[in-house]
Structure formats: structure tokens, C-alpha cells
Short mmCIF file of C-alpha atoms and ligand atoms in Angstrom, two decimals:
data_model
loop_
_atom_site.label_atom_id
_atom_site.label_comp_id
_atom_site.label_asym_id
_atom_site.label_seq_id
_atom_site.Cartn_x
_atom_site.Cartn_y
_atom_site.Cartn_z
CA MET R 1 -60.49 110.48 31.43
CA VAL R 2 -59.60 112.65 34.30
CA PHE R 3 -59.80 109.39 36.53
CA LEU R 4 -57.62 107.40 34.00
CA GLY R 5 -54.87 110.21 34.13
CA LEU R 6 -55.04 110.74 38.08
CA PHE R 7 -55.18 107.19 39.33
CA GLY R 8 -54.03 104.99 36.39
CA CYS R 9 -56.98 102.57 36.74
CA THR R 10 -59.49 101.62 34.19
CA ASN R 11 -62.46 101.37 36.63
CA PRO R 12 -63.42 104.74 37.97
CA ASN R 13 -65.32 103.26 40.72
CA ARG R 14 -62.32 101.29 42.00
CA GLU R 15 -60.26 102.95 44.78
CA PRO R 16 -56.68 103.37 43.89
CA LYS R 17 -54.10 101.78 46.29
CA ASP R 18 -52.09 104.63 46.85
CA LEU R 19 -53.57 106.43 50.00
CA LEU R 20 -53.02 109.78 48.86
CA ALA R 21 -54.81 109.12 45.44
CA ARG R 22 -57.53 107.24 47.26
CA ILE R 23 -58.12 110.10 49.75
CA LYS R 24 -58.62 112.31 46.58
CA PHE R 25 -60.65 109.80 44.99
CA ARG R 26 -63.14 109.43 47.84
CA ASN R 27 -62.86 113.13 48.57
CA LYS R 28 -62.49 112.53 52.15
CA ILE R 29 -59.74 111.97 54.71
CA ILE R 30 -60.26 109.68 57.79
CA ILE R 31 -58.39 111.20 60.77
CA GLY R 32 -57.91 109.71 64.21
CA ILE R 33 -58.17 112.36 66.83
CA LYS R 34 -58.34 112.80 70.65
CA SER R 35 -61.44 113.82 72.35
CA ASP R 36 -59.90 113.84 75.83
CA SER R 37 -56.84 115.92 75.48
CA LYS R 38 -57.57 119.40 75.84
CA PRO R 39 -56.29 121.82 74.52
CA PHE R 40 -55.24 119.31 71.63
CA GLY R 41 -58.28 117.54 70.92
CA TYR R 42 -61.29 118.07 72.90
CA ILE R 43 -65.16 118.53 72.73
CA GLU R 44 -66.70 121.70 74.06
CA LYS R 45 -70.52 122.32 73.66
CA GLY R 46 -70.64 119.44 71.08
CA GLU R 47 -67.91 120.88 69.02
CA LEU R 48 -64.51 119.09 68.42
CA LYS R 49 -61.83 121.60 68.69
CA GLY R 50 -57.91 122.11 69.69
CA PHE R 51 -54.57 122.30 68.43
CA ASP R 52 -54.54 119.02 66.73
CA VAL R 53 -57.90 119.82 65.06
CA ASP R 54 -56.40 122.93 63.65
CA VAL R 55 -53.67 121.07 62.20
CA ALA R 56 -56.13 118.55 60.73
CA LYS R 57 -58.27 121.31 59.30
CA ASN R 58 -55.23 122.84 57.62
CA ILE R 59 -53.98 119.51 56.18
CA THR R 60 -57.53 118.65 54.93
CA LYS R 61 -57.83 121.91 53.23
CA ARG R 62 -54.32 121.69 51.51
CA ILE R 63 -55.11 118.11 50.41
CA LEU R 64 -58.82 118.34 49.31
CA GLY R 65 -59.55 122.09 49.22
CA ASP R 66 -62.00 122.29 51.91
CA GLU R 67 -61.39 121.90 55.78
CA GLU R 68 -64.83 120.39 56.03
CA LEU R 69 -63.86 117.06 54.08
CA ALA R 70 -62.30 115.35 57.14
CA GLU R 71 -64.07 112.58 59.09
CA TYR R 72 -62.82 112.44 62.59
CA VAL R 73 -62.59 109.26 64.49
CA TYR R 74 -62.09 109.49 68.28
CA VAL R 75 -59.00 107.60 69.47
CA THR R 76 -57.37 107.10 72.72
CA ALA R 77 -53.56 106.86 73.50
CA ASP R 78 -54.34 103.22 73.73
CA SER R 79 -56.38 102.49 70.68
CA ARG R 80 -54.69 104.73 68.09
CA ILE R 81 -52.09 102.47 66.64
CA SER R 82 -54.53 99.47 66.19
CA ASP R 83 -57.17 102.12 64.88
CA LEU R 84 -54.34 103.03 62.36
CA ASN R 85 -53.00 99.71 61.34
CA SER R 86 -56.34 98.07 61.13
CA GLY R 87 -57.43 100.75 58.38
CA LYS R 88 -60.19 102.36 60.36
CA VAL R 89 -58.34 105.69 60.04
CA ASP R 90 -55.95 107.04 57.31
CA ILE R 91 -53.73 109.13 59.70
CA VAL R 92 -53.50 109.94 63.37
CA ILE R 93 -53.09 113.33 64.67
CA ALA R 94 -53.33 112.91 68.46
CA THR R 95 -50.57 114.26 70.62
CA MET R 96 -48.46 111.28 69.53
CA SER R 97 -44.82 111.14 70.12
CA ILE R 98 -42.37 109.72 67.85
CA ASN R 99 -40.30 107.00 69.45
CA SER R 100 -38.47 103.96 68.20
CA LYS R 101 -40.82 101.18 69.39
CA ARG R 102 -43.59 102.85 67.62
CA ALA R 103 -41.43 103.37 64.68
CA ASP R 104 -41.20 99.59 64.29
CA ILE R 105 -44.85 99.24 63.57
CA ILE R 106 -46.16 102.62 62.27
CA ASP R 107 -44.50 105.65 60.45
CA PHE R 108 -44.36 109.28 61.28
CA THR R 109 -44.26 112.65 59.64
CA ILE R 110 -41.67 115.41 60.66
CA PRO R 111 -42.68 116.78 64.20
CA TYR R 112 -45.13 119.65 64.59
CA TYR R 113 -44.98 120.28 68.36
CA VAL R 114 -42.69 119.46 71.25
CA ALA R 115 -44.04 118.59 74.69
CA GLY R 116 -42.35 117.47 77.81
CA GLN R 117 -43.64 114.93 80.58
CA ALA R 118 -44.25 116.65 83.67
CA LEU R 119 -46.10 115.81 87.06
CA ILE R 120 -49.34 117.25 88.11
CA ILE R 121 -50.06 117.47 91.82
CA LYS R 122 -52.51 119.23 94.36
CA ASN R 123 -51.28 122.42 95.47
CA SER R 124 -51.36 121.21 99.01
CA SER R 125 -49.23 118.28 98.06
CA LYS R 126 -45.47 117.73 99.38
CA ILE R 127 -44.26 115.99 96.31
CA ASN R 128 -41.38 117.63 94.65
CA SER R 129 -39.65 115.04 92.51
CA ILE R 130 -40.69 111.79 90.46
CA GLU R 131 -38.23 109.76 92.82
CA SER R 132 -40.52 110.65 95.73
CA LEU R 133 -43.22 108.68 93.94
CA ASN R 134 -41.43 105.55 94.61
CA THR R 135 -43.21 105.15 98.00
CA ARG R 136 -46.47 106.64 96.51
CA ARG R 137 -49.07 106.19 94.02
CA ALA R 138 -48.84 107.61 90.48
CA GLY R 139 -51.45 107.73 87.83
CA ILE R 140 -50.72 107.48 84.10
CA ILE R 141 -52.65 107.08 80.95
CA LEU R 142 -52.38 103.75 79.30
CA GLY R 143 -50.73 103.58 75.90
CA THR R 144 -48.66 106.80 76.50
CA THR R 145 -44.97 107.38 76.70
CA GLY R 146 -45.45 108.19 80.52
CA GLU R 147 -45.85 104.40 81.21
CA LYS R 148 -42.40 103.90 80.43
CA THR R 149 -40.95 106.92 82.05
CA ILE R 150 -42.55 106.35 85.63
CA ARG R 151 -41.20 102.68 85.43
CA GLN R 152 -37.74 104.10 84.78
CA LEU R 153 -37.82 106.94 87.16
CA ALA R 154 -39.79 105.73 89.98
CA PRO R 155 -39.59 101.91 89.60
CA ASN R 156 -41.12 101.13 92.94
CA ALA R 157 -44.24 103.56 92.54
CA THR R 158 -47.63 101.91 92.54
CA VAL R 159 -48.91 102.84 89.13
CA ILE R 160 -52.54 103.08 88.29
CA GLY R 161 -53.35 103.27 84.43
CA LYS R 162 -56.63 104.78 83.25
CA LYS R 163 -57.55 104.75 79.44
CA ASN R 164 -58.46 108.40 79.26
CA TYR R 165 -57.30 111.55 80.87
CA ASN R 166 -60.46 112.56 82.63
CA GLU R 167 -60.43 109.29 84.43
CA ALA R 168 -56.79 109.80 85.45
CA PHE R 169 -57.52 113.09 86.64
CA ASP R 170 -60.50 111.82 88.69
CA LEU R 171 -57.88 109.49 90.56
CA LEU R 172 -55.99 112.85 91.48
CA LYS R 173 -59.05 114.65 92.52
CA GLU R 174 -60.15 111.94 94.59
CA ASP R 175 -56.68 111.26 96.07
CA LYS R 176 -56.44 107.85 94.85
CA VAL R 177 -52.98 108.79 93.52
CA ASP R 178 -50.47 111.22 94.72
CA ALA R 179 -49.53 112.67 91.08
CA ILE R 180 -50.15 111.92 87.42
CA LEU R 181 -47.32 111.88 85.12
CA ALA R 182 -48.31 112.98 81.55
CA ASP R 183 -47.30 115.59 78.81
CA ASP R 184 -47.19 119.04 80.18
CA SER R 185 -49.40 120.25 77.04
CA ILE R 186 -52.39 118.26 78.26
CA LEU R 187 -51.71 118.73 81.94
CA TYR R 188 -51.94 122.30 81.17
CA GLY R 189 -55.65 122.04 80.04
CA PHE R 190 -56.42 120.56 83.45
CA VAL R 191 -54.78 123.39 85.41
CA LEU R 192 -56.49 125.90 83.40
CA ASP R 193 -59.77 124.34 84.10
CA ASN R 194 -59.53 123.22 87.79
CA LYS R 195 -58.42 125.26 90.77
CA GLY R 196 -56.00 123.76 93.32
CA TYR R 197 -53.45 122.12 90.89
CA LYS R 198 -50.14 122.62 89.79
CA ILE R 199 -47.55 121.31 87.35
CA LEU R 200 -44.07 120.67 88.92
CA PRO R 201 -41.26 122.44 86.97
CA ALA R 202 -39.41 119.41 86.04
CA ARG R 203 -39.61 117.91 82.51
CA TYR R 204 -38.68 114.23 82.12
CA THR R 205 -38.61 113.86 78.48
CA LYS R 206 -39.04 115.46 74.96
CA GLU R 207 -42.15 114.42 73.20
CA TYR R 208 -41.88 115.27 69.54
CA TYR R 209 -45.78 115.09 68.25
CA ALA R 210 -45.93 113.94 64.82
CA ILE R 211 -48.71 112.69 62.39
CA ALA R 212 -48.79 108.92 62.35
CA LEU R 213 -49.32 106.93 59.28
CA ARG R 214 -49.15 103.31 58.41
CA GLN R 215 -45.90 101.73 56.99
CA GLY R 216 -45.65 100.73 53.39
CA GLU R 217 -45.45 102.02 49.79
CA GLU R 218 -48.89 103.09 49.48
CA ASN R 219 -48.49 105.56 52.42
CA LYS R 220 -45.41 107.32 50.84
CA GLU R 221 -46.95 109.88 48.60
CA LEU R 222 -49.22 110.84 51.61
CA LYS R 223 -46.13 111.07 53.86
CA GLU R 224 -44.30 113.25 51.49
CA GLU R 225 -47.44 115.80 51.13
CA LEU R 226 -47.93 115.88 54.93
CA ASN R 227 -44.40 116.85 55.44
CA LYS R 228 -44.55 119.38 52.68
CA ILE R 229 -47.82 120.82 54.39
CA LEU R 230 -46.18 120.91 57.83
CA ASN R 231 -43.01 122.52 56.61
CA HIS R 232 -45.07 125.14 54.88
CA MET R 233 -47.31 125.59 58.07
CA GLN R 234 -43.88 126.10 59.94
CA GLN R 235 -42.42 128.58 57.32
CA THR R 236 -45.63 130.74 57.05
CA GLY R 237 -45.91 131.01 60.85
CA LYS R 238 -49.22 129.02 60.79
CA LEU R 239 -48.10 126.60 63.30
CA ASN R 240 -46.91 129.40 65.78
CA ARG R 241 -50.30 130.99 65.21
CA ILE R 242 -52.09 127.64 66.20
CA LYS R 243 -49.60 127.29 69.20
CA GLU R 244 -50.42 130.85 70.38
CA LYS R 245 -54.21 130.20 69.98
CA TRP R 246 -54.18 127.00 72.09
CA ILE R 247 -51.16 127.34 74.36
CA PRO R 248 -51.01 131.09 75.25
CA ASN R 249 -48.53 130.86 77.99
CA LEU R 250 -47.18 127.25 78.35
CA HIS R 251 -43.66 128.69 78.12
CA LYS R 252 -44.08 130.35 81.58
CA GLY R 253 -44.33 126.77 82.75
CA ALA R 254 -47.94 127.02 83.95
N1 LIG D 1 -47.37 112.18 73.67
C1 LIG D 1 -47.48 111.10 74.54
C2 LIG D 1 -47.48 109.77 73.71
O1 LIG D 1 -47.56 109.95 72.47
C3 LIG D 1 -48.56 111.29 75.48
C4 LIG D 1 -49.69 112.04 74.93
C5 LIG D 1 -50.89 111.23 74.51
O2 LIG D 1 -50.97 110.76 73.50
O3 LIG D 1 -51.86 110.81 75.26
O4 LIG D 1 -47.71 108.72 74.40
#
């Protein structure tokens, strides 16, 4: 009877169409998350952690009553839209910026964090602007908003794209590129972990991170619920506490 009331279907084994109802029915939410983007989604000593992971845990707890009821699927910047639209994951929480091109094919919640694109260079480097990359080599991460920015602001740069952040950072380490353009929030993780690198002060964009969902009627209830949860996390200071935990001095422009 409970199933009938909740999901309006006569067969209790049949998953409901509405995604929020389906998540509750199966008692599990499948979340696409990064594993290469410290401090947002990364693995340390076998444990998945980070800003996005804490957001995911809060959301899981609010929807299912227990933060452990999430199943995590690792996505990259390049795979996350197809992982979402193919149904491999229910939602994506993966340092993903809202932009109009993406909004044509997926849906977004309200933002939960704002980053900005920046350049990371070696301390010894003479590069001081994105324009100076026009005669040099720039590293980017495939599938990120940085791809577009580099083509706009340094159209003559030799651009080398990598599928994940560690590979891109290796390019810089090995002097195969002169700089990497990416979100300051993620570059910050590399500066903390590696001596001899710095993030230049300029920010070229504003990146509004949001949770991504599929488009369509069956995702509407879930989107509303996620927006409610994010608003609540904002109002209660929870989001700020997560920020302080993972990004203790980003405001100093590390
Ligand atoms: N926020 C940027 C984007 O959505 C880059 C960070 C990333 O997800 O790798 O493309």
C-alpha cells in the first residue's frame, strides 16, 4: 500500500519513471564524481574525498536519510555529459560549470560554488599573461570550459589537451607546456601538493559550479529537491563550512 501511495504504480517491483521517486524506490542515488580534481573530488589512501564529495553526502542524506546510500561513478570533464545522458549516473557533481552550450543538452541546479579560470606556471617562468601564450604551448583538460577560453584569449597558442588533471600537470612538470589554464579551485590543489609552481593573479572567467541533471519531465522533482537542499545548505552555513574545510585560503589567491 505504501508503494501504491508513493509511486502510483500497481507493481511494487517496477521502478517509477520519475527520477526522485526511482532513487527513493531503489534506495540509492548514483552520482558522477571526479577522482582527479583535488580538493573537489579525489582519492587519498583509497578514500574518495573532497568538496564535491561532501556536497554529495549531504544531498544523499537529505534525500535517502543516510549519506552512505550513494553509489559513486568516476567521471572526467570529457565523459560526464555522456555518462549523464546515457543514464549511467542520476546526477553529476563534478566541478561542472553552468554554460549555455551545456544547458542545450543537460539541466543544472542553482550554483553551489564560484571558481575562476587561471594559469598555473612554474615559479621560474616568465609568463605573466594569457596573451603571452600566443607564441607558446598551453595545456588544457579536454571537455572543460578552459578549452574555449584559451582559443579566445590566446588563439595562436599551441594547445595540448589531456583527459585528466594529473596528465596535464605532468606536461607542465616535464616542460612540455609553458602553462596550464584551468579552474583556480583545482589548480590550488596542485600548488599545495607541489613546490615550485604558482597561480597567476588574473582570473579569466567566472565558473558557476552546479549539479547537472538530465533534461525532461522525470527529472523535475529531483531538480526542485536538489535546489531546496542547496538553498538550505547555503542558509544554514553548511556550504561555507565545506568551503572552509577544503579551500582554507583560496581567497588569498594562492
Ligand atoms: N569548471 C570547469 C568546467 O566545467 C572546469 C573544471 C572541470 O570540470 O574539470 O569545464
